[in-house]
Coordinates of N, CA and C in Angstrom, one line a residue:
M283 N 104.0 55.9 62.8 CA 103.5 57.1 63.5 C 102.8 56.7 64.8
V284 N 103.0 57.5 65.8 CA 102.3 57.3 67.1 C 101.5 58.5 67.4
I285 N 100.3 58.4 67.9 CA 99.5 59.5 68.4 C 99.4 59.2 69.9
A286 N 99.8 60.1 70.7 CA 99.8 59.9 72.1 C 99.1 61.0 72.9
D287 N 98.5 60.7 74.0 CA 97.9 61.6 74.9 C 98.9 61.8 76.0
I288 N 98.8 62.9 76.7 CA 99.7 63.1 77.9 C 99.3 62.3 79.0
S289 N 98.0 62.2 79.3 CA 97.4 61.5 80.4 C 97.0 60.1 79.9
M290 N 97.8 59.1 80.2 CA 97.4 57.7 79.9 C 97.5 56.9 81.2
P291 N 96.9 55.7 81.2 CA 96.8 54.9 82.4 C 98.2 54.4 82.9
E292 N 99.0 53.9 82.0 CA 100.2 53.2 82.4 C 101.4 54.1 82.6
M293 N 101.5 55.2 81.7 CA 102.6 56.1 81.8 C 102.1 57.4 81.1
T294 N 102.9 58.5 81.3 CA 102.5 59.7 80.7 C 102.9 59.7 79.2
G295 N 102.4 60.5 78.4 CA 102.8 60.6 77.0 C 104.2 61.0 76.9
I296 N 104.7 61.9 77.8 CA 106.1 62.3 77.8 C 107.0 61.1 78.0
E297 N 106.6 60.3 79.0 CA 107.4 59.1 79.3 C 107.4 58.1 78.0
L298 N 106.3 58.0 77.4 CA 106.2 57.2 76.2 C 107.1 57.7 75.1
I299 N 107.1 59.1 74.9 CA 108.0 59.6 73.9 C 109.4 59.3 74.2
R300 N 109.8 59.5 75.5 CA 111.2 59.3 75.9 C 111.6 57.8 75.7
M301 N 110.6 56.9 75.8 CA 110.9 55.5 75.7 C 111.0 55.1 74.2
V302 N 110.1 55.7 73.3 CA 110.0 55.3 71.9 C 111.2 55.9 71.1
K303 N 111.5 57.2 71.3 CA 112.5 57.9 70.5 C 113.9 57.2 70.5
P304 N 114.4 56.7 71.6 CA 115.7 56.1 71.5 C 115.7 54.7 70.8
L305 N 114.5 54.0 70.9 CA 114.4 52.8 70.2 C 114.1 52.9 68.7
L306 N 113.3 53.9 68.4 CA 112.9 54.2 67.0 C 113.1 55.7 66.7
P307 N 114.4 56.2 66.5 CA 114.7 57.6 66.4 C 113.9 58.3 65.3
S308 N 113.6 57.6 64.2 CA 112.9 58.3 63.1 C 111.4 58.2 63.3
S309 N 110.9 57.7 64.4 CA 109.4 57.7 64.7 C 108.9 59.1 64.8
Q310 N 107.7 59.2 64.3 CA 107.0 60.5 64.4 C 105.9 60.4 65.4
I311 N 105.9 61.3 66.4 CA 104.9 61.2 67.5 C 104.1 62.5 67.6
L312 N 102.8 62.3 67.4 CA 101.9 63.5 67.5 C 101.2 63.4 68.8
V313 N 101.3 64.5 69.6 CA 100.6 64.5 70.9 C 99.2 65.1 70.6
C314 N 98.2 64.5 71.1 CA 96.8 65.0 71.1 C 96.3 65.0 72.5
T315 N 96.1 66.1 73.1 CA 95.8 66.1 74.5 C 95.0 67.4 74.9
V316 N 94.6 67.4 76.2 CA 93.9 68.6 76.7 C 94.9 69.5 77.4
H317 N 96.1 69.0 77.7 CA 97.1 69.8 78.4 C 97.7 70.9 77.6
D318 N 97.6 72.1 78.0 CA 98.2 73.2 77.3 C 99.1 74.1 78.1
D319 N 99.5 73.6 79.3 CA 100.5 74.4 80.1 C 101.9 74.3 79.5
N320 N 102.6 75.4 79.7 CA 104.0 75.5 79.1 C 104.9 74.3 79.4
E321 N 104.9 73.9 80.7 CA 105.8 72.8 81.1 C 105.5 71.5 80.3
T322 N 104.2 71.2 80.1 CA 103.9 69.9 79.4 C 104.2 70.1 77.9
V323 N 103.8 71.2 77.4 CA 104.0 71.4 75.9 C 105.5 71.4 75.6
F324 N 106.3 72.1 76.3 CA 107.7 72.2 76.0 C 108.5 70.9 76.3
E325 N 108.1 70.2 77.4 CA 108.7 69.0 77.8 C 108.4 67.9 76.7
S326 N 107.2 67.9 76.2 CA 106.8 67.0 75.1 C 107.7 67.2 73.9
L327 N 107.8 68.5 73.5 CA 108.6 68.8 72.3 C 110.1 68.5 72.5
R328 N 110.6 68.8 73.7 CA 112.0 68.4 74.1 C 112.2 66.9 74.0
A329 N 111.2 66.2 74.4 CA 111.3 64.7 74.4 C 111.3 64.1 73.0
G330 N 110.8 64.9 72.1 CA 110.9 64.4 70.7 C 109.5 64.4 70.0
A331 N 108.5 65.0 70.5 CA 107.2 65.0 69.9 C 107.3 65.8 68.5
T332 N 106.7 65.3 67.5 CA 106.7 65.9 66.2 C 105.7 67.0 66.1
G333 N 104.6 66.9 66.7 CA 103.6 67.9 66.7 C 102.8 67.9 68.0
Y334 N 101.9 68.9 68.2 CA 101.2 69.0 69.4 C 99.8 69.6 69.1
L335 N 98.8 68.8 69.3 CA 97.4 69.3 69.1 C 96.6 69.2 70.3
L336 N 95.7 70.2 70.5 CA 94.8 70.1 71.6 C 93.5 69.3 71.2
K337 N 92.9 68.6 72.1 CA 91.8 67.7 71.8 C 90.6 68.4 71.3
D338 N 90.5 69.8 71.4 CA 89.4 70.5 70.9 C 89.4 70.7 69.4
A339 N 90.5 70.2 68.8 CA 90.7 70.2 67.3 C 89.6 69.4 66.7
A340 N 89.1 69.9 65.6 CA 88.1 69.2 64.8 C 88.7 67.9 64.2
A341 N 87.9 66.9 63.9 CA 88.4 65.7 63.3 C 89.2 65.9 62.0
K342 N 88.7 66.9 61.2 CA 89.4 67.2 60.0 C 90.8 67.8 60.3
E343 N 90.9 68.6 61.3 CA 92.2 69.2 61.7 C 93.2 68.1 62.1
I344 N 92.7 67.1 62.9 CA 93.5 66.0 63.3 C 93.9 65.2 62.1
Q345 N 93.0 64.9 61.2 CA 93.3 64.2 60.0 C 94.4 64.9 59.2
Q346 N 94.2 66.2 59.0 CA 95.2 67.0 58.3 C 96.6 67.0 59.0
A347 N 96.6 67.0 60.3 CA 97.8 67.0 61.1 C 98.6 65.7 60.8
I348 N 97.9 64.6 60.8 CA 98.5 63.3 60.5 C 99.1 63.3 59.1
I349 N 98.4 63.9 58.1 CA 99.0 64.0 56.8 C 100.2 64.9 56.8
E350 N 100.1 66.0 57.5 CA 101.3 66.9 57.6 C 102.5 66.2 58.2
V351 N 102.3 65.4 59.2 CA 103.4 64.7 59.9 C 104.1 63.8 58.8
H352 N 103.3 63.1 58.1 CA 103.8 62.2 57.0 C 104.5 62.9 55.9
H353 N 104.3 64.2 55.8 CA 104.9 65.0 54.7 C 106.1 65.8 55.3
G354 N 106.5 65.5 56.5 CA 107.7 66.2 57.1 C 107.3 67.4 58.0
G355 N 106.0 67.6 58.2 CA 105.6 68.8 59.0 C 105.6 68.5 60.5
S356 N 105.4 69.6 61.2 CA 105.2 69.5 62.7 C 104.0 70.3 63.1
P357 N 102.8 69.7 62.9 CA 101.6 70.5 63.2 C 101.4 70.8 64.6
M358 N 100.8 72.0 64.9 CA 100.5 72.4 66.2 C 99.1 73.2 66.2
S359 N 98.4 73.0 67.3 CA 97.2 73.8 67.4 C 97.6 75.3 67.5
P360 N 96.8 76.2 67.0 CA 97.1 77.6 66.9 C 97.6 78.1 68.3
Y361 N 96.8 77.7 69.4 CA 97.2 78.2 70.7 C 98.6 77.7 71.1
I362 N 98.9 76.5 70.8 CA 100.2 76.0 71.1 C 101.3 76.6 70.3
A363 N 101.0 76.8 69.0 CA 102.0 77.5 68.1 C 102.3 78.9 68.7
R364 N 101.3 79.6 69.2 CA 101.5 80.9 69.8 C 102.4 80.9 71.0
K365 N 102.3 79.8 71.8 CA 103.2 79.7 72.9 C 104.6 79.5 72.5
V366 N 104.8 78.6 71.5 CA 106.1 78.3 70.9 C 106.7 79.6 70.3
I367 N 105.9 80.3 69.5 CA 106.4 81.5 68.9 C 106.8 82.5 70.0
G368 N 106.0 82.7 71.0 CA 106.3 83.6 72.1 C 107.6 83.2 72.8
F369 N 107.8 82.0 73.0 CA 109.1 81.5 73.6 C 110.3 81.9 72.8
F370 N 110.2 81.7 71.5 CA 111.3 82.0 70.6 C 111.5 83.5 70.4
Q371 N 110.4 84.3 70.6 CA 110.6 85.7 70.4 C 111.4 86.3 71.5
H372 N 111.6 85.6 72.6 CA 112.4 86.1 73.7 C 113.8 85.4 73.7
Q373 N 114.2 84.8 72.6 CA 115.5 84.2 72.5 C 116.4 85.0 71.6
P374 N 117.7 84.9 71.7 CA 118.6 85.6 70.8 C 118.3 85.2 69.3
P375 N 118.6 86.1 68.4 CA 118.4 85.7 67.0 C 119.3 84.6 66.5
V376 N 118.9 83.9 65.4 CA 119.8 83.0 64.8 C 121.0 83.7 64.2
T377 N 122.2 83.2 64.5 CA 123.4 84.0 64.2 C 123.9 83.7 62.8
G378 N 123.4 82.6 62.2 CA 123.9 82.2 60.9 C 125.2 81.4 60.9
K379 N 125.8 81.3 62.0 CA 127.0 80.5 62.1 C 126.6 79.0 62.2
S380 N 127.3 78.1 61.5 CA 126.8 76.8 61.4 C 128.0 75.8 61.4
N381 N 127.9 74.8 62.2 CA 128.8 73.7 62.2 C 128.1 72.4 61.6
Y382 N 126.9 72.6 61.0 CA 126.1 71.5 60.5 C 126.2 71.4 59.0
D383 N 127.0 72.2 58.3 CA 127.1 72.1 56.9 C 125.8 72.4 56.1
L384 N 125.0 73.3 56.7 CA 123.8 73.7 56.0 C 124.1 74.6 54.8
S385 N 123.3 74.3 53.8 CA 123.4 75.2 52.6 C 122.8 76.6 52.9
G386 N 123.1 77.5 52.0 CA 122.6 78.9 52.2 C 121.1 78.9 52.3
R387 N 120.5 78.1 51.4 CA 119.0 78.0 51.3 C 118.4 77.3 52.6
E388 N 119.1 76.3 53.1 CA 118.7 75.6 54.3 C 118.8 76.6 55.5
K389 N 119.8 77.5 55.5 CA 119.9 78.5 56.6 C 118.8 79.5 56.5
E390 N 118.4 79.9 55.2 CA 117.3 80.8 55.0 C 116.0 80.2 55.5
V391 N 115.7 78.9 55.2 CA 114.5 78.2 55.7 C 114.5 78.1 57.2
L392 N 115.6 77.8 57.8 CA 115.7 77.7 59.2 C 115.5 79.0 59.9
D393 N 116.0 80.1 59.3 CA 115.8 81.4 59.9 C 114.3 81.8 59.8
L394 N 113.7 81.5 58.7 CA 112.2 81.9 58.6 C 111.4 81.0 59.5
I395 N 111.7 79.7 59.7 CA 111.0 78.9 60.6 C 111.1 79.4 62.0
S396 N 112.4 79.9 62.4 CA 112.6 80.4 63.7 C 111.8 81.7 63.9
K397 N 111.4 82.4 62.9 CA 110.6 83.6 63.0 C 109.1 83.3 63.0
G398 N 108.7 82.0 63.0 CA 107.4 81.6 63.1 C 106.6 81.5 61.8
L399 N 107.2 81.6 60.7 CA 106.5 81.5 59.4 C 106.1 80.0 59.1
Q400 N 105.0 79.9 58.5 CA 104.5 78.6 58.1 C 105.1 78.2 56.8
Y401 N 105.0 76.9 56.4 CA 105.6 76.4 55.1 C 105.1 77.2 53.9
K402 N 103.8 77.5 53.8 CA 103.3 78.3 52.7 C 103.9 79.7 52.6
E403 N 104.1 80.3 53.8 CA 104.7 81.6 53.8 C 106.2 81.6 53.4
I404 N 106.9 80.5 53.9 CA 108.3 80.4 53.5 C 108.4 80.2 52.0
A405 N 107.6 79.3 51.5 CA 107.6 79.0 50.1 C 107.4 80.3 49.3
A406 N 106.5 81.1 49.7 CA 106.2 82.4 49.0 C 107.4 83.4 49.1
A407 N 107.9 83.4 50.3 CA 109.1 84.4 50.6 C 110.3 84.0 49.8
L408 N 110.5 82.7 49.6 CA 111.7 82.2 48.9 C 111.4 81.9 47.4
D409 N 110.2 82.0 47.0 CA 109.8 81.7 45.7 C 110.1 80.2 45.3
I410 N 109.7 79.3 46.2 CA 109.9 77.9 46.0 C 108.6 77.2 46.4
S411 N 108.5 75.9 46.0 CA 107.3 75.2 46.3 C 107.3 74.7 47.8
M412 N 106.1 74.4 48.3 CA 106.0 73.9 49.7 C 106.8 72.6 49.8
E413 N 106.7 71.8 48.8 CA 107.5 70.5 48.8 C 109.0 70.7 48.9
T414 N 109.5 71.8 48.3 CA 110.9 72.1 48.4 C 111.2 72.6 49.8
V415 N 110.3 73.4 50.4 CA 110.5 73.8 51.8 C 110.6 72.5 52.7
K416 N 109.7 71.6 52.5 CA 109.7 70.4 53.3 C 111.0 69.5 53.1
K417 N 111.4 69.5 51.8 CA 112.7 68.8 51.5 C 113.9 69.5 52.2
H418 N 113.9 70.8 52.2 CA 115.0 71.5 52.9 C 114.9 71.2 54.4
L419 N 113.7 71.1 55.0 CA 113.6 70.8 56.4 C 114.0 69.4 56.7
R420 N 113.7 68.5 55.9 CA 114.2 67.1 56.1 C 115.7 67.1 56.1
N421 N 116.3 67.8 55.1 CA 117.8 67.9 55.0 C 118.3 68.5 56.3
I422 N 117.7 69.6 56.8 CA 118.2 70.2 58.0 C 118.1 69.3 59.2
Y423 N 117.0 68.6 59.3 CA 116.8 67.6 60.4 C 117.9 66.5 60.4
N424 N 118.1 66.0 59.2 CA 119.2 65.0 59.0 C 120.5 65.5 59.4
K425 N 120.9 66.7 58.8 CA 122.2 67.2 59.1 C 122.4 67.6 60.6
M426 N 121.4 68.1 61.2 CA 121.5 68.5 62.6 C 121.2 67.4 63.6
Q427 N 120.7 66.3 63.0 CA 120.3 65.1 63.9 C 119.3 65.5 64.9
V428 N 118.2 66.1 64.4 CA 117.0 66.4 65.2 C 115.8 65.9 64.6
S429 N 114.7 65.9 65.3 CA 113.4 65.3 64.7 C 112.3 66.3 64.5
N430 N 112.5 67.6 64.9 CA 111.5 68.6 64.7 C 112.1 70.0 64.7
R431 N 111.2 70.9 64.3 CA 111.7 72.3 64.1 C 112.2 73.0 65.4
I432 N 111.5 72.6 66.5 CA 111.9 73.2 67.8 C 113.4 72.8 68.1
E433 N 113.7 71.5 68.0 CA 115.0 71.1 68.2 C 116.0 71.7 67.3
A434 N 115.7 71.8 66.0 CA 116.6 72.4 65.1 C 116.9 73.9 65.4
I435 N 115.9 74.6 65.7 CA 116.1 76.1 66.1 C 116.9 76.2 67.3
N436 N 116.6 75.4 68.3 CA 117.4 75.5 69.6 C 118.8 75.1 69.4
K437 N 119.0 74.0 68.6 CA 120.4 73.6 68.4 C 121.2 74.6 67.6
Y438 N 120.6 75.2 66.6 CA 121.2 76.2 65.7 C 121.6 77.4 66.5
R439 N 120.7 77.8 67.4 CA 120.9 79.0 68.2 C 122.0 78.9 69.3
T440 N 122.1 77.6 69.8 CA 123.0 77.4 70.9 C 124.4 76.9 70.5
Q441 N 124.7 76.8 69.2 CA 126.0 76.3 68.8 C 127.1 77.3 69.1

């Protein structure tokens, strides 16, 4: 796992992500930065960041985010999550058509993720455990060959 800032002396965090992901595609990169502008946030996620935290997060939140990444999650500061949700609310709905051989349950999980629901909410809505939600997400990521929920939703919507 890599924790990267956007502003670093030798290269930007986005450049680091673009360098690491092709070499280590399964690497998990958590961005922890002061930068909250749309361009930086979305470019980091497009490059392959697994999560995005603002540096004003408490130490306990950062610790929890690291644990979440290790368990297949994509943690984001609430302000960043709001930006991401706002972006997707202006996108066409998930059509349900799939060339990725997703199971019915995986499609349900992906649809709920695209609506901005958290793991706990998805687990409650589908009457499954959070671990099962995370397992479905790992399967979705593998089948779609993506590394985070943003890539999965974008790929599913644009097929």
